[in-house]
Every structure is written in structure tokens, then in C-alpha cells.
Coordinates of C-alpha atoms in Angstrom, one line a residue:
R21 CA -23.2 23.4 32.3
S22 CA -20.6 20.7 31.7
P23 CA -20.7 16.9 32.3
A24 CA -18.5 17.3 35.4
G25 CA -21.0 19.6 37.1
Y26 CA -22.0 23.3 37.1
L27 CA -21.1 26.6 38.7
H28 CA -23.8 28.7 40.3
V29 CA -22.8 32.4 40.7
R30 CA -24.8 35.1 42.5
A31 CA -23.9 38.8 42.2
E32 CA -24.6 40.5 45.5
A33 CA -23.6 44.1 44.4
P34 CA -23.8 46.1 41.2
V35 CA -20.6 46.8 39.2
S36 CA -20.6 50.4 40.5
G37 CA -19.8 49.0 43.9
S38 CA -16.6 47.1 42.8
F39 CA -13.2 48.2 43.8
Q40 CA -12.3 49.3 40.3
A41 CA -15.4 51.4 40.0
R42 CA -14.7 53.1 43.4
V43 CA -11.2 53.9 42.3
A44 CA -12.4 55.4 39.0
S45 CA -15.0 57.4 40.9
A46 CA -12.3 58.7 43.3
V47 CA -10.1 59.7 40.4
E48 CA -12.9 61.6 38.7
E49 CA -13.8 63.3 42.0
A50 CA -10.1 64.3 42.5
K51 CA -10.1 65.9 39.1
T52 CA -12.9 68.2 40.1
T53 CA -10.9 69.6 43.1
L54 CA -9.0 72.8 42.6
S55 CA -5.4 73.5 43.5
E56 CA -4.2 76.8 44.8
M57 CA -2.9 77.7 41.4
E58 CA -6.2 77.0 39.7
E59 CA -8.0 79.1 42.3
L60 CA -5.5 81.9 41.7
V61 CA -6.0 81.7 37.9
G62 CA -9.8 81.7 38.4
R63 CA -9.7 84.8 40.5
F64 CA -7.4 86.4 37.9
A65 CA -9.7 85.5 35.0
T66 CA -12.8 87.1 36.7
W67 CA -11.4 90.6 36.0
Y68 CA -8.9 89.9 33.2
T69 CA -11.4 88.4 30.7
P70 CA -14.0 91.3 31.0
T71 CA -11.1 93.8 30.7
V72 CA -9.8 92.2 27.5
L73 CA -13.3 92.0 25.9
G74 CA -14.0 95.7 26.8
L75 CA -10.7 96.8 25.3
A76 CA -11.4 94.7 22.2
V77 CA -14.9 96.2 21.7
A78 CA -13.5 99.8 22.2
L79 CA -10.8 99.3 19.6
G80 CA -13.3 97.6 17.3
L81 CA -15.6 100.6 17.4
Y82 CA -12.8 103.0 16.5
K83 CA -10.5 101.0 14.3
G84 CA -12.7 98.3 12.8
F85 CA -13.6 94.7 13.3
Q86 CA -10.0 93.5 12.4
Q87 CA -8.5 95.2 15.4
F88 CA -11.3 93.7 17.6
L89 CA -10.3 90.2 16.5
V90 CA -6.6 90.9 17.0
V91 CA -7.1 92.0 20.6
V92 CA -9.5 89.1 21.4
V93 CA -7.1 86.5 19.9
A94 CA -4.0 88.0 21.5
G95 CA -5.5 88.5 24.9
C96 CA -7.6 85.3 25.1
P97 CA -6.9 83.6 28.5
C98 CA -7.9 80.1 27.2
A99 CA -4.3 78.8 27.3
L100 CA -3.8 80.2 30.8
L101 CA -7.1 78.9 32.1
G102 CA -6.9 75.5 30.4
A103 CA -3.3 74.7 31.3
A104 CA -3.7 74.0 35.0
P105 CA -6.7 71.7 34.8
F106 CA -5.3 69.8 31.9
V107 CA -2.0 69.1 33.6
Q108 CA -3.8 68.2 36.9
G109 CA -6.2 65.8 35.2
A110 CA -3.4 64.1 33.2
T111 CA -1.2 63.8 36.3
L112 CA -4.0 62.2 38.5
T113 CA -4.9 59.8 35.7
L114 CA -1.3 58.8 35.1
L115 CA -0.6 58.2 38.8
A116 CA -3.7 56.1 39.2
G117 CA -3.3 54.1 36.0
R118 CA 0.4 53.5 35.7
H119 CA 1.6 53.7 39.3
R120 CA -1.5 52.7 41.2
L121 CA -1.3 55.8 43.4
L122 CA -4.6 57.5 44.2
V123 CA -4.3 61.2 45.0
K124 CA -7.6 62.4 46.4
H125 CA -7.1 66.2 46.2
A126 CA -5.3 68.4 43.7
R127 CA -3.6 70.4 46.5
T128 CA -1.7 67.3 47.4
L129 CA 0.3 67.5 44.2
E130 CA 1.3 71.1 45.0
A131 CA 2.3 70.1 48.5
L132 CA 4.8 67.6 47.1
A133 CA 6.8 70.5 45.7
V134 CA 7.5 71.9 49.1
M135 CA 7.6 68.7 51.1
Q136 CA 10.8 68.1 53.0
A137 CA 10.0 64.9 54.9
I138 CA 7.4 62.1 54.7
G139 CA 6.4 59.4 57.1
L140 CA 5.0 56.1 55.9
D141 CA 3.9 52.8 57.4
K142 CA 6.5 50.5 55.8
T143 CA 4.8 47.1 56.0
G144 CA 2.1 46.9 53.4
T145 CA 2.7 50.4 52.0
L146 CA 6.3 50.4 50.7
T147 CA 6.6 46.6 50.9
T148 CA 4.2 43.8 50.2
G149 CA 4.1 42.7 53.9
H150 CA 5.3 39.2 52.9
F151 CA 8.5 37.9 54.5
E152 CA 10.6 34.7 54.2
L153 CA 13.0 33.1 56.6
L154 CA 16.2 32.7 54.7
R155 CA 18.3 31.0 57.3
L156 CA 18.2 29.9 61.0
E157 CA 21.5 29.6 62.8
P158 CA 21.9 28.4 66.4
L159 CA 24.4 30.7 68.2
P160 CA 27.7 29.4 69.3
G161 CA 27.3 27.0 72.3
A162 CA 23.6 26.5 71.8
A163 CA 22.3 23.5 73.7
H164 CA 19.5 22.7 71.3
T165 CA 19.3 21.7 67.6
R166 CA 18.2 23.9 64.8
Q167 CA 15.0 21.9 64.4
V168 CA 14.1 22.2 68.1
L169 CA 14.7 26.0 68.1
H170 CA 12.7 26.4 64.9
R171 CA 9.8 24.4 66.4
W172 CA 9.8 26.5 69.6
V173 CA 10.0 29.8 67.7
A174 CA 7.0 28.7 65.5
A175 CA 5.0 27.7 68.6
V176 CA 5.5 31.1 70.2
E177 CA 4.9 33.2 67.1
D178 CA 1.8 31.2 66.3
Q179 CA 0.1 33.3 69.0
D180 CA 1.0 36.5 67.2
N181 CA -0.5 38.2 64.2
H182 CA 2.5 40.3 63.1
P183 CA 3.6 39.7 59.5
L184 CA 7.0 38.6 60.7
A185 CA 5.4 36.2 63.1
R186 CA 3.3 34.6 60.4
S187 CA 6.3 34.2 58.1
L188 CA 8.2 32.4 60.9
V189 CA 5.3 30.0 61.5
A190 CA 4.9 29.4 57.7
S191 CA 8.7 28.7 57.4
Y192 CA 8.2 25.8 59.9
K193 CA 4.9 24.4 58.7
G194 CA 5.5 24.8 55.0
C195 CA 2.5 23.7 53.0
V196 CA -0.4 23.7 55.5
A197 CA -2.1 20.7 53.9
D198 CA 1.1 18.6 54.1
F199 CA 1.7 19.7 57.7
V200 CA -1.8 18.7 58.7
A201 CA -1.6 15.4 56.8
S202 CA 1.7 14.5 58.5
G203 CA -0.1 14.5 61.9
E204 CA 2.5 16.9 63.4
S205 CA 1.4 19.9 65.5
L206 CA 3.0 22.8 67.2
P207 CA 3.6 22.3 71.0
A208 CA 1.2 24.0 73.3
T209 CA 2.2 27.3 74.8
S210 CA 1.2 29.2 78.0
G211 CA 1.9 32.6 79.5
Y212 CA 2.2 34.3 76.1
Q213 CA 3.3 37.9 76.5
R214 CA 4.2 40.8 74.1
H215 CA 7.1 43.0 75.1
G216 CA 6.2 46.2 73.2
R217 CA 7.7 46.3 69.7
D218 CA 10.8 44.3 70.7
G219 CA 9.5 40.8 70.9
V220 CA 7.2 38.1 72.4
S221 CA 7.7 35.3 74.9
A222 CA 5.8 32.2 76.1
T223 CA 6.4 29.0 77.9
V224 CA 6.9 26.0 75.6
E225 CA 7.5 22.5 76.8
G226 CA 8.5 23.8 80.2
R227 CA 10.9 26.4 79.0
R228 CA 10.5 30.1 78.6
V229 CA 11.1 31.0 75.0
G230 CA 11.5 34.6 73.7
V231 CA 11.6 35.8 70.1
G232 CA 12.6 39.3 69.3
N233 CA 15.4 41.8 68.4
L234 CA 18.7 42.3 70.0
A235 CA 17.4 44.8 72.6
F236 CA 14.7 42.3 73.7
L237 CA 17.3 39.5 74.0
E238 CA 19.6 41.6 76.1
A239 CA 16.8 42.6 78.4
A240 CA 15.7 38.9 78.7
L241 CA 19.2 37.8 79.6
R242 CA 19.6 40.5 82.1
S243 CA 16.3 39.6 83.7
S244 CA 17.3 35.9 83.8
Q245 CA 20.7 36.8 85.4
A246 CA 19.0 39.1 87.9
D247 CA 16.8 36.2 89.1
D248 CA 19.9 34.0 89.5
D249 CA 21.7 36.8 91.4
D250 CA 18.7 37.2 93.8
D251 CA 18.9 33.5 94.6
D252 CA 22.6 33.9 95.3
D253 CA 22.2 37.1 97.3
D254 CA 24.2 39.0 94.7
D255 CA 23.0 42.3 93.4
D256 CA 25.6 42.8 90.7
E257 CA 24.1 42.9 87.2
S258 CA 25.8 40.7 84.6
E259 CA 26.2 41.8 81.0
M260 CA 25.7 39.7 78.0
P261 CA 28.7 37.4 77.2
P262 CA 30.9 39.2 74.6
R263 CA 30.9 36.2 72.2
L264 CA 27.1 36.1 72.2
R265 CA 26.8 39.9 71.8
A266 CA 29.3 39.8 68.8
A267 CA 27.4 37.0 67.2
L268 CA 24.1 38.8 67.5
R269 CA 25.5 42.0 66.2
R270 CA 26.9 40.2 63.1
R271 CA 23.4 38.8 62.5
R272 CA 21.9 42.2 62.8
E273 CA 24.4 43.8 60.4
Q274 CA 23.6 41.1 57.9
E275 CA 19.9 42.2 58.2
K276 CA 18.7 39.1 60.1
A277 CA 15.6 40.5 61.7
A278 CA 14.8 38.1 64.5
A279 CA 16.8 36.4 67.3
A280 CA 15.5 33.7 69.5
A281 CA 16.5 33.0 73.1
G282 CA 15.5 30.1 75.3
K283 CA 16.0 29.7 79.0
D284 CA 14.8 27.2 81.5

């Protein structure tokens, strides 16, 4: 206890239930699993070892104890039987301790030797899942300022739980405490809709705002043009303006992940 107060801590689980303990237990359990090579060596040893001992005893009876020892030492399968488990245990421990990779079965290590392709969920597996908005650029001829577009994008993405969505909202709010203290708030949205994996859209301050990739933006603009064409009794479908398409493709080539489009 200190003059400034005290800290009361209550442990609700034993140390054996901690994450580190579970990882250690999983590593130890993986060490007990047998790979195909170990099983093959084990089957080989079931007849090899008795054969060597029998031959050593026979030679020992006829040629003396020295010959018995020579055969036993020369034919001892200890190196063969001990090599595979030692290498397996060392590999599993190294992967878990140094690289933080938990292999739950010894056969997985052997499978890596013949593997030709592997599929992984990138976000949170190969990456940390944390993103940052580097730059926001209004496209040529944009009718709204960067600040307004950023505010609309944050309002729409605030309804989503995707890691990219959270990063876009955080880029606008900054420090949450400072944002709340400033009295500012994101505008209300309505009609939120997710368009598969391409993007999301919602109505913000009377305008339909979409946030997504190039394919989503192209589809949104075609849909908007089709509505206008219906009003004009014209069934021709209009393509995206070349200048807008070129600007979007330049952004995509520069690895800008998201594009925002607003329409009345």
C-alpha cells in the first residue's frame, strides 16, 4: 500500500490456465505425436533389434564375449531410433520459441516438404491487421473538399467492423478522447448496405455515399447513370469517364486500397 492508494488484485484462474501455459502444453503434446518416419523406424526396430541381439548372442557363444560386444555396439539402433524424435522435438521447440509458430502435429512438418501451395487468411495472420490512411486525395473535378469527403467516409465506415473501416474512422477521429472533448460527432447515417467484398454505402446528410474498391465504384456509377437514363427514356449504358477511370487506376497501382464516391 502506498500513500496515493492501493491496488487490489484477484486471480480468477490458476497459472496453468494462462496463455503461456496452454502454449507450452500444446508444444509438449505435439512432441509426443509421431511422424510417418518415426512410425516407419519404430516398425523397423521391432524386428531389427531382436535380430541383432540374437546374432550377437550366437557369436558370443562361439567366439567369445568380445565378439558379442562388437556386434551389439556396431548394430545398436540407438542412433537411428533417437535421431527422428530429437530432430522433431528440437524443431517444434524452435518454431514455438523463436518464431512463435505452434505446430500441433509432427506430420505437419513432413507435409511441408511436399507442399506446393498454401492458402492463408492475410489479415491478422501474415499481417498485424492494423492499417493507416496515408493520404486522401479528391479526384479531379471533385465538388467537395477533402475534409467533407473524409467526414463522410468516416461516417459510413463507422457502421462497419472491417479492419480497413476501423482505420478510416480512426484517421478522422484521431485521439478518441480529444475527439469527444471537442464536441464534434460523425453525421448520422441511414440505409447502410454492404456490397459483398467490394464496398459499403449509406446515406449521409442527404447524399448517398459509397466507399470501396474500383469495381464497386464502377458499378455504383453505372447504377447512377442507369437511373438517370431511365428518367430520360434512354436505355444506353454510360461508361465511367476516361479521366476518372485513369485517376482511379493510378491510385490502385500506387496501392491505395479504398476509393470513395458520393452522389446526390
